[in-house]
Coordinates of C-alpha atoms and ligand atoms in Angstrom, one line a residue:
Chain A
M1 CA 181.8 92.9 120.9
F2 CA 178.5 93.3 122.5
A3 CA 179.2 97.4 122.2
D4 CA 179.5 97.4 118.6
L5 CA 176.5 95.1 118.4
F6 CA 175.1 97.9 120.9
A7 CA 176.3 100.4 118.6
Y8 CA 174.8 99.3 115.9
F9 CA 171.2 98.8 117.6
Y10 CA 171.5 102.6 118.8
Q11 CA 172.7 104.4 115.8
F12 CA 169.6 101.6 113.8
A13 CA 167.5 103.0 116.5
D14 CA 167.8 106.2 115.8
V15 CA 167.6 106.9 112.8
F16 CA 164.6 104.0 112.9
A17 CA 162.9 106.8 115.6
F18 CA 163.5 109.9 113.2
L19 CA 162.1 108.1 110.2
V20 CA 158.6 106.9 112.3
L21 CA 158.4 110.2 114.6
S22 CA 159.0 112.6 111.2
A23 CA 156.0 109.8 108.9
A24 CA 153.7 108.8 111.3
G25 CA 151.6 112.3 111.3
L26 CA 151.6 112.8 107.4
A27 CA 151.2 108.8 107.1
V28 CA 147.8 109.0 109.5
I29 CA 146.4 111.7 107.4
F30 CA 147.7 110.7 103.6
G31 CA 146.7 107.0 104.1
M32 CA 143.1 107.2 105.8
M33 CA 142.4 110.9 104.1
G34 CA 144.7 110.4 100.8
I35 CA 145.1 114.1 101.4
I36 CA 148.7 115.6 101.1
N37 CA 149.7 117.9 103.8
M38 CA 152.0 119.8 102.4
A39 CA 151.9 121.8 105.9
H40 CA 153.7 118.7 108.1
G41 CA 156.7 120.7 108.1
E42 CA 154.9 123.0 109.7
F43 CA 152.6 121.1 111.8
I44 CA 156.4 120.2 113.4
M45 CA 157.5 123.8 114.1
C46 CA 154.4 124.5 116.0
G47 CA 154.3 120.9 118.0
A48 CA 158.3 121.9 118.8
Y49 CA 157.9 126.2 119.2
A50 CA 154.5 124.7 121.7
T51 CA 156.4 122.9 123.7
T52 CA 159.2 125.3 123.9
F53 CA 156.8 128.1 125.0
A54 CA 155.3 126.3 127.5
Y55 CA 158.4 124.9 128.8
H56 CA 160.0 127.9 129.2
A57 CA 156.8 129.1 131.1
G58 CA 157.8 127.2 133.6
L59 CA 156.1 123.1 133.2
P60 CA 158.2 119.9 133.3
L61 CA 159.9 119.2 129.9
P62 CA 156.7 115.8 129.5
L63 CA 154.2 118.3 130.3
A64 CA 155.6 121.0 127.9
Q65 CA 154.8 118.0 125.1
A66 CA 152.1 117.3 125.6
C67 CA 151.6 120.8 125.0
G68 CA 152.8 120.8 121.4
V69 CA 150.5 117.5 120.5
V70 CA 147.7 119.5 122.0
A71 CA 148.5 122.7 120.0
A72 CA 149.1 121.2 116.6
G73 CA 146.3 118.6 117.3
L74 CA 143.8 121.9 118.0
I75 CA 144.6 123.8 114.7
G76 CA 144.7 120.7 112.5
I77 CA 140.9 120.1 114.0
V78 CA 140.3 124.3 113.3
L79 CA 141.7 124.0 109.5
E80 CA 140.8 120.7 108.5
A81 CA 136.7 122.3 109.6
T82 CA 137.6 125.4 107.6
L83 CA 140.1 125.0 105.1
I84 CA 139.9 121.7 104.0
R85 CA 136.9 120.3 104.0
P86 CA 135.7 121.2 101.2
L87 CA 138.8 120.4 98.9
Y88 CA 137.9 116.6 99.7
S89 CA 137.5 115.9 96.0
R90 CA 140.3 118.1 94.6
P91 CA 143.1 116.2 95.4
L92 CA 146.1 119.1 94.1
D93 CA 144.2 122.2 95.3
S94 CA 144.2 120.4 99.0
L95 CA 147.9 119.9 98.1
L96 CA 148.0 123.6 96.9
V97 CA 146.4 124.8 100.4
T98 CA 147.5 122.7 102.5
W99 CA 151.2 123.9 101.1
G100 CA 150.2 128.0 101.5
L101 CA 149.7 127.6 105.1
G102 CA 152.8 125.8 105.2
L103 CA 154.0 129.2 104.1
I104 CA 152.3 131.4 106.0
A105 CA 153.1 129.6 108.8
T106 CA 156.8 130.2 108.4
Q107 CA 157.1 133.2 107.2
G108 CA 154.5 134.1 109.7
T109 CA 156.6 133.1 113.6
L110 CA 159.9 134.7 111.7
I111 CA 158.2 137.8 111.6
V112 CA 156.6 137.2 115.2
L113 CA 159.4 135.1 116.6
G114 CA 162.2 136.4 114.6
S115 CA 164.5 134.2 113.2
S116 CA 165.6 131.8 115.9
M117 CA 164.2 131.0 119.5
A118 CA 166.1 129.9 123.2
G119 CA 165.6 126.4 123.2
I120 CA 165.5 123.4 126.1
G121 CA 168.8 120.9 126.3
T122 CA 168.9 118.0 125.3
P123 CA 167.8 115.6 128.9
G124 CA 168.9 112.9 130.7
G125 CA 172.2 112.7 130.1
G126 CA 174.2 109.4 129.1
F127 CA 175.9 106.5 129.7
R128 CA 179.3 105.0 128.0
L129 CA 180.1 101.5 126.9
G130 CA 183.2 100.4 125.9
G131 CA 184.5 103.6 124.3
Y132 CA 181.3 104.3 123.0
G133 CA 178.7 107.4 124.2
F134 CA 174.7 107.2 124.3
S135 CA 172.5 109.6 124.6
I136 CA 169.9 108.4 127.6
Y137 CA 167.1 110.4 125.6
R138 CA 167.6 109.0 121.3
M139 CA 166.4 106.3 123.4
I140 CA 163.6 107.9 124.4
L141 CA 162.5 108.6 121.4
F142 CA 163.1 105.4 120.2
A143 CA 160.7 103.8 123.0
A144 CA 158.4 106.8 121.8
A145 CA 158.2 105.8 118.4
L146 CA 157.7 102.2 118.7
C147 CA 154.6 103.3 121.5
V148 CA 153.7 106.0 117.8
L149 CA 153.5 102.8 115.6
A150 CA 151.4 100.5 118.5
F151 CA 149.1 103.6 119.1
I152 CA 148.6 104.6 115.3
Y153 CA 147.9 100.2 115.0
L154 CA 145.6 100.1 118.0
L155 CA 143.6 103.1 117.3
F156 CA 142.6 101.9 113.5
K157 CA 142.3 98.4 114.9
R158 CA 140.8 98.1 118.3
T159 CA 139.0 101.2 118.5
R160 CA 134.9 102.1 117.3
F161 CA 136.5 105.1 115.9
G162 CA 139.5 103.6 113.8
I163 CA 136.4 101.3 113.0
Y164 CA 134.5 103.9 111.1
A165 CA 137.6 106.0 110.0
R166 CA 138.8 103.0 107.8
A167 CA 134.8 102.2 106.8
T168 CA 135.1 106.3 105.7
M169 CA 138.6 105.2 103.4
Q170 CA 136.9 102.7 101.7
N171 CA 133.9 104.0 101.2
A172 CA 132.8 107.5 102.3
N173 CA 129.0 107.2 100.9
M174 CA 128.4 103.6 102.6
A175 CA 130.1 105.5 106.2
Q176 CA 127.6 108.0 106.3
A177 CA 124.9 105.8 104.7
L178 CA 125.1 103.1 107.9
G179 CA 125.2 106.3 110.7
V180 CA 129.2 107.2 110.5
R181 CA 129.3 111.2 110.8
R182 CA 131.5 112.2 108.0
N183 CA 132.8 114.8 109.4
R184 CA 133.9 114.0 112.6
I185 CA 135.8 111.5 111.2
Y186 CA 137.2 113.5 108.7
A187 CA 138.4 116.3 111.3
L188 CA 139.5 114.2 114.3
T189 CA 141.4 112.0 111.9
F190 CA 143.2 115.0 110.5
G191 CA 143.7 116.2 114.5
I192 CA 145.4 112.9 114.8
G193 CA 148.0 113.2 112.0
A194 CA 148.3 117.1 112.9
A195 CA 149.1 116.2 116.3
L196 CA 151.3 113.1 115.3
A197 CA 152.9 116.0 113.0
G198 CA 153.2 118.5 117.1
L199 CA 154.7 115.1 118.8
C200 CA 157.8 114.8 116.6
G201 CA 158.5 118.2 117.1
A202 CA 157.8 118.4 120.7
L203 CA 159.8 115.1 121.0
Y204 CA 163.2 116.3 118.6
A205 CA 162.7 120.0 120.4
P206 CA 165.2 119.8 123.0
T207 CA 167.3 118.3 120.1
M208 CA 168.2 120.6 117.9
T209 CA 167.5 124.7 117.6
L210 CA 164.6 126.1 116.9
I211 CA 164.4 128.1 114.1
P212 CA 161.1 128.4 111.4
T213 CA 162.1 126.4 109.3
M214 CA 162.8 123.8 111.4
G215 CA 160.2 121.7 110.0
A216 CA 162.1 120.9 106.7
T217 CA 164.9 119.4 108.8
F218 CA 161.9 116.1 109.0
I219 CA 160.5 116.5 105.2
V220 CA 162.5 114.1 103.1
E221 CA 162.9 111.7 106.0
A222 CA 158.7 111.8 105.9
F223 CA 158.1 112.0 102.5
V224 CA 160.6 109.5 101.9
T225 CA 159.1 106.4 104.7
V226 CA 155.4 107.3 103.4
V227 CA 156.6 106.3 100.2
V228 CA 158.4 103.0 101.1
G229 CA 155.2 102.1 102.9
G230 CA 152.7 103.2 101.0
A231 CA 149.2 104.0 101.4
N232 CA 148.1 101.9 104.5
V233 CA 149.2 103.3 107.5
L234 CA 148.6 100.7 109.1
L235 CA 151.0 97.9 107.4
G236 CA 153.5 99.9 105.5
T237 CA 155.5 102.7 108.0
A238 CA 156.8 100.3 110.5
P239 CA 158.8 97.4 107.5
A240 CA 159.1 100.8 105.5
A241 CA 160.7 102.4 108.7
V242 CA 162.8 99.1 109.8
A243 CA 164.0 99.1 105.8
L244 CA 165.3 102.3 105.6
A245 CA 167.0 102.4 109.1
V246 CA 169.2 99.8 108.6
T247 CA 169.9 101.3 105.0
R248 CA 170.9 104.3 106.1
T249 CA 172.9 103.0 109.5
T250 CA 175.3 100.9 107.5
L251 CA 176.1 102.7 105.0
N252 CA 176.3 105.9 107.3
G253 CA 179.1 102.9 109.5
L254 CA 180.8 102.0 106.2
Y255 CA 180.9 105.8 104.5
G256 CA 179.9 107.9 106.5
Q257 CA 176.6 110.2 106.9
V258 CA 176.9 111.8 102.8
F259 CA 176.5 108.5 101.7
G260 CA 173.9 106.9 104.2
Q261 CA 171.4 109.9 103.0
I262 CA 172.4 109.1 99.2
G263 CA 172.1 104.9 99.9
L264 CA 168.6 106.0 101.7
L265 CA 167.4 108.2 98.7
L266 CA 168.8 105.5 96.3
A267 CA 167.1 102.8 98.3
V268 CA 163.5 104.9 97.8
V269 CA 164.1 104.9 93.9
L270 CA 164.7 100.7 94.4
I271 CA 162.2 99.9 96.6
I272 CA 159.5 102.1 94.8
R273 CA 160.5 100.5 91.7
V274 CA 160.5 96.6 92.5
L275 CA 157.3 97.9 95.0
P276 CA 155.4 100.5 93.2
E277 CA 152.5 100.6 96.1
G278 CA 155.3 100.6 98.7
F279 CA 155.6 98.0 101.1
S280 CA 151.9 97.9 102.2
G281 CA 150.7 97.2 98.9
W282 CA 153.3 94.5 98.5
L283 CA 152.2 92.6 101.7
A284 CA 148.3 93.3 101.0
K285 CA 148.8 91.5 97.6
R286 CA 150.8 88.6 99.2
A287 CA 148.0 88.2 101.8
S288 CA 145.1 88.4 98.8
Chain B
M1 CA 99.4 94.5 107.4
A2 CA 99.5 98.2 106.5
S3 CA 98.9 100.4 109.8
E4 CA 99.5 104.2 109.8
T5 CA 102.3 105.6 107.3
I6 CA 106.0 105.0 107.5
L7 CA 107.6 106.3 104.8
K8 CA 105.5 109.5 102.5
V9 CA 107.5 110.9 99.6
A10 CA 105.7 113.6 97.8
G11 CA 106.4 115.4 94.6
L12 CA 109.9 114.3 95.1
H13 CA 112.7 115.6 91.6
A14 CA 116.6 115.0 92.0
S15 CA 119.1 115.1 89.4
Y16 CA 123.0 113.8 88.4
D17 CA 123.9 117.9 87.0
A18 CA 121.6 118.7 85.0
T19 CA 119.5 115.6 84.1
P20 CA 116.6 115.3 85.3
I21 CA 116.2 111.3 87.1
L22 CA 113.4 111.8 89.8
R23 CA 109.8 113.7 88.1
G24 CA 107.7 114.0 90.8
I25 CA 107.4 111.2 92.5
N26 CA 104.9 110.0 94.8
L27 CA 104.4 107.0 97.2
E28 CA 103.1 106.2 100.5
V29 CA 104.4 102.9 102.5
G30 CA 102.7 101.6 105.7
G31 CA 104.3 100.4 108.7
G32 CA 105.3 96.8 108.1
E33 CA 104.6 96.5 104.9
I34 CA 106.4 94.7 101.7
V35 CA 106.8 97.0 99.4
A36 CA 108.7 96.3 95.5
I37 CA 109.2 98.8 93.3
I38 CA 109.3 97.4 89.2
G39 CA 110.5 98.9 86.7
R40 CA 112.5 99.1 83.8
N41 CA 116.7 99.2 83.6
G42 CA 117.1 103.1 84.3
V43 CA 114.0 104.5 85.1
G44 CA 115.9 106.0 88.3
K45 CA 115.2 102.8 90.8
T46 CA 118.6 103.2 92.0
T47 CA 118.6 107.2 92.7
M48 CA 115.3 107.5 94.2
M49 CA 116.8 105.2 96.9
R50 CA 119.8 107.2 97.1
C51 CA 117.2 109.9 97.5
M52 CA 115.6 108.5 100.1
I53 CA 118.5 107.8 102.5
G54 CA 120.1 111.0 101.3
L55 CA 123.1 109.8 99.2
L56 CA 121.6 112.0 96.7
P57 CA 120.2 115.8 97.8
A58 CA 116.3 116.4 96.3
A59 CA 116.4 118.7 94.1
S60 CA 112.5 119.3 95.3
G61 CA 109.7 118.0 97.1
T62 CA 109.8 115.9 100.8
I63 CA 110.3 113.0 102.0
R64 CA 108.9 111.7 105.9
Y65 CA 109.3 109.2 107.8
A66 CA 107.8 108.1 111.1
G67 CA 105.7 111.5 110.9
R68 CA 108.7 113.7 110.6
E69 CA 110.4 115.6 107.7
I70 CA 114.5 114.0 106.3
T71 CA 114.0 116.1 103.4
S72 CA 117.3 117.8 104.1
L73 CA 118.9 115.3 106.4
P74 CA 122.2 114.2 106.2
A75 CA 122.7 110.0 105.3
D76 CA 124.2 109.9 108.6
R77 CA 121.5 111.3 110.5
R78 CA 118.6 109.4 108.5
A79 CA 120.8 106.1 109.5
R80 CA 120.3 107.2 112.7
L81 CA 116.6 107.6 112.7
G82 CA 116.4 103.7 111.7
I83 CA 116.5 103.6 108.3
G84 CA 119.0 100.4 107.1
Y85 CA 120.2 100.8 103.4
I86 CA 121.6 98.3 101.6
P87 CA 122.8 99.8 97.8
Q88 CA 122.8 97.4 94.6
G89 CA 126.1 96.0 94.2
R90 CA 126.6 95.6 97.8
D91 CA 129.1 98.1 99.3
V92 CA 130.4 96.0 101.3
F93 CA 133.9 97.7 102.8
P94 CA 136.4 95.3 101.3
R95 CA 139.3 95.1 103.0
M96 CA 137.3 95.5 107.0
T97 CA 136.6 91.7 108.6
V98 CA 133.0 90.5 108.2
E99 CA 133.1 91.3 111.7
E100 CA 134.4 95.2 111.2
N101 CA 131.2 95.4 108.7
L102 CA 129.1 94.5 110.9
Q103 CA 130.0 96.8 113.3
V104 CA 129.6 99.8 111.3
G105 CA 126.1 98.7 111.1
E106 CA 125.4 99.3 114.7
L107 CA 125.2 102.9 114.2
I108 CA 122.0 102.7 112.9
G109 CA 120.3 101.6 116.2
Q110 CA 122.2 103.5 118.0
S111 CA 121.1 104.5 121.4
R112 CA 118.1 103.0 121.5
R113 CA 118.3 99.3 120.9
P114 CA 121.8 97.1 121.7
P115 CA 123.0 95.9 118.3
A116 CA 120.8 92.3 117.3
T117 CA 124.4 90.5 116.3
D118 CA 122.7 87.2 117.8
L119 CA 120.4 87.4 116.0
V120 CA 122.2 88.4 112.4
Y121 CA 124.1 85.7 113.4
E122 CA 121.4 83.3 113.4
Y123 CA 119.8 84.3 110.0
F124 CA 123.4 84.2 108.4
P125 CA 125.2 81.6 110.2
I126 CA 128.3 82.3 107.4
L127 CA 129.0 85.5 108.7
K128 CA 129.5 84.0 112.1
E129 CA 131.3 80.7 110.0
R130 CA 133.6 83.9 108.5
R131 CA 133.4 86.5 110.9
D132 CA 137.5 87.0 111.0
Q133 CA 137.7 87.2 107.2
L134 CA 137.9 89.9 104.9
A135 CA 134.5 90.9 103.2
G136 CA 136.6 91.5 99.6
T137 CA 137.2 87.8 99.7
M138 CA 133.6 86.6 99.7
S139 CA 131.6 85.6 97.2
G140 CA 128.5 87.8 95.8
G141 CA 126.3 85.8 97.9
Q142 CA 128.0 85.8 101.0
Q143 CA 128.7 89.8 100.6
Q144 CA 125.2 90.2 99.9
Q145 CA 124.0 88.8 103.4
L146 CA 126.9 90.9 105.6
A147 CA 125.0 93.9 103.2
I148 CA 121.9 93.0 104.7
G149 CA 123.1 91.8 108.2
R150 CA 124.8 95.0 108.5
A151 CA 121.9 97.0 107.7
L152 CA 119.7 94.5 110.6
I153 CA 122.1 94.3 113.1
G154 CA 121.1 98.4 113.9
S155 CA 117.4 97.2 114.5
P156 CA 115.9 99.7 111.7
D157 CA 112.1 99.8 111.2
L158 CA 112.6 101.2 107.6
L159 CA 114.6 98.8 105.1
L160 CA 115.5 99.7 101.5
L161 CA 117.3 97.1 99.5
D162 CA 118.1 97.6 96.1
E163 CA 117.8 94.1 93.9
P164 CA 119.2 92.0 96.8
S165 CA 118.8 88.9 94.3
E166 CA 120.9 90.6 91.6
G167 CA 123.6 88.7 90.8
V168 CA 123.2 86.2 93.6
Q169 CA 122.5 82.3 93.2
P170 CA 119.2 81.6 93.6
S171 CA 119.1 79.5 96.1
I172 CA 120.5 82.2 98.5
V173 CA 118.3 84.8 97.0
Q174 CA 115.5 82.3 98.6
M175 CA 117.2 81.8 101.8
I176 CA 117.5 86.1 101.8
C177 CA 114.1 86.5 101.5
R178 CA 112.3 83.8 103.8
V179 CA 115.1 86.2 106.0
L180 CA 113.7 89.1 105.4
R181 CA 109.8 87.9 105.6
S182 CA 110.9 86.8 109.0
I183 CA 112.3 89.7 110.2
R184 CA 109.1 92.0 108.9
D185 CA 106.5 89.0 110.5
R186 CA 109.0 88.8 113.9
H187 CA 109.9 92.5 114.1
G188 CA 107.6 94.7 112.3
T189 CA 110.4 96.3 110.2
T190 CA 108.9 98.0 106.9
I191 CA 110.9 96.7 103.4
V192 CA 110.7 98.9 100.1
L193 CA 112.9 97.0 97.7
V194 CA 113.7 97.9 94.6
E195 CA 113.2 94.2 92.0
Q196 CA 113.4 92.6 89.1
N197 CA 113.6 89.1 89.9
L198 CA 109.8 87.9 89.3
D199 CA 110.6 85.0 91.6
T200 CA 112.0 87.6 94.2
I201 CA 109.1 90.3 93.9
L202 CA 106.4 87.2 94.3
A203 CA 108.0 86.0 97.1
L204 CA 108.6 88.7 99.2
A205 CA 106.4 91.8 98.1
E206 CA 102.5 92.5 99.2
R207 CA 102.1 95.8 96.7
C208 CA 104.1 96.8 94.3
L209 CA 104.5 100.4 92.9
V210 CA 105.9 100.6 89.3
M211 CA 108.6 103.0 87.9
E212 CA 109.1 104.8 84.5
K213 CA 110.7 107.5 83.5
G214 CA 111.3 108.8 87.3
Q215 CA 107.8 108.4 88.1
I216 CA 105.5 105.9 89.9
I217 CA 102.9 105.3 87.5
A218 CA 101.1 102.2 88.8
E219 CA 100.8 100.5 91.1
I220 CA 99.9 96.5 91.8
S221 CA 98.1 96.7 95.2
A222 CA 97.9 94.2 97.4
G223 CA 96.6 90.7 96.8
L224 CA 96.4 91.0 93.1
V225 CA 100.8 90.5 93.1
T226 CA 100.7 87.5 90.4
Q227 CA 102.9 86.6 87.9
D228 CA 100.6 87.8 85.2
S229 CA 100.5 91.6 86.5
V230 CA 103.9 91.8 87.5
R231 CA 105.0 90.1 84.6
R232 CA 102.7 92.7 82.2
H233 CA 104.6 95.3 84.3
L234 CA 108.0 94.3 83.6
L235 CA 107.9 93.7 80.0
I236 CA 106.1 98.0 80.0
Ligands
ATP1 N1 126.6 108.7 89.0 C1 125.5 109.7 87.9 N2 125.8 110.4 87.5 C2 125.1 110.8 85.9 N3 123.8 109.8 86.5 C3 123.9 109.0 86.6 C4 124.5 108.8 87.2 N4 123.8 107.4 88.1 C5 122.8 107.1 87.1 N5 122.7 107.9 86.0 C6 121.6 107.8 85.1 O1 120.8 108.0 85.3 C7 119.1 107.3 85.2 C8 118.6 106.1 86.4 O2 119.4 105.3 87.1 P1 119.9 104.7 88.1 O3 120.5 103.7 88.9 O4 118.5 105.4 89.1 O5 118.2 103.6 87.5 P2 118.2 102.7 88.2 O6 116.8 102.3 87.5 O7 118.3 101.5 89.2 O8 118.6 101.4 86.4 P3 119.3 99.6 87.3 O9 118.2 99.2 87.0 O10 119.8 99.6 86.0 O11 120.1 99.5 88.3 C9 120.3 106.2 84.2 O12 119.9 107.1 83.1 C10 121.5 106.6 84.4 O13 122.5 106.1 83.3
MG2 MG1 119.5 100.6 90.3

């Protein structure tokens, strides 16, 4: 009985972590800047590749993963300042530019590094409980997802940077007229979003095959979680991930993976039908 | 009251797209003065304020503040030089608490003075009472107090106020006038306000500049700001 419950929780935690880690970077950039980053998957890929490089160069895995996060974050900051900043008042153009960047990144990686790359074995081993096998690394991913949610919350609610970023999001002109350096806020926010995407890649790098198109693996879950969560990352992402993870885990257990995936997408259609502004829009309305 | 000049605008032109709005503004404000810009709707008062804080670029002309030319500085630099801006319509950050709104204003006087939080709470006790409330859920008068407090917390040397009385009940307007006077008397803060409300003008302004079609066309000098003189110009 306990083993069954734990097995369910473990499956849930696995899906939940995947949703949260996939979506975090996309959600921050969309929620704080209103930009739909179509290169999100490529930032994830970048994190995974940088991690793998650093690992093969001899760094211990956690340090290599930190390299993946930093690499994606720095690239994000540079791209924001050069290509994305001029397009703030043109959301469709920024969508197109990030999409193009994603294509360039994928094809560039393919040309330079080939169609696949030697991976990293999943660390951490496993344990058995009542006939089920569990991976310790999957539990670490769950903990990491919780940490990411806490990090985003604390960053935007409890730090100066977070207050300036939210002020800029709500009224960029007014924030600037009070002394907020708007460009710096945008560059850092985009950089943090890119770094979070990099973290996703860094954390999943040891669990999957490294191919240039690997970012696509995360894209559906990332977008689905952001859409269901709504515009406010601080309010929406966690409940969205919980709701979707419960749906998928339950259907996976009852009818298998395929129905889990179908059920997830149906749940999304249903939720945005009932809550057009996602969980955060609904929660914000209830609060006021 | 006027000592040396703190703000000097010369030949300022600005336009929205191709429509010229400001057509050569000239004005000078002394340190510690309270000057009202008056004029009918749509003559360009708000446009001038936005130009002075830097939210709208000047097409030509110069703006000098505290002895330095700020015409091409971005708004955030101007704010950090000590200019506090309170826009028409207040523009509080609606989904942030009162306290968080105030924290953004601390940037104005950053690195020069510690935030004047106690002072703001002393002048506007309602802000202290409501400090955890979301700004968007407050009444117009409360939001106006917050917008003023948000500028004052950074101890600005120059306050730019755009129609502080608009949409605010008279008792609160009187209270705001008292606060602004006291701020000037205690700290020597220069105040430039746009205003159309006769009572507010009489209660605050030491001097009035009359605006018409994007220019300053007349002045009511210190000592001559009376009900008759102001009314005459408001009704042109
Ligand atoms: N964002 C804008 N884009 C284009 N034109 C504008 C814009 N804002 C104002 N205008 C025009 O510029 C002119 C001056 O407007 P402004 O807001 O400066 O006037 P005002 O003197 O502040 O008026 P009020 O007393 O109504 O506040 C008006 O004709 C207005 O229609
Ligand atoms: Mg106006």
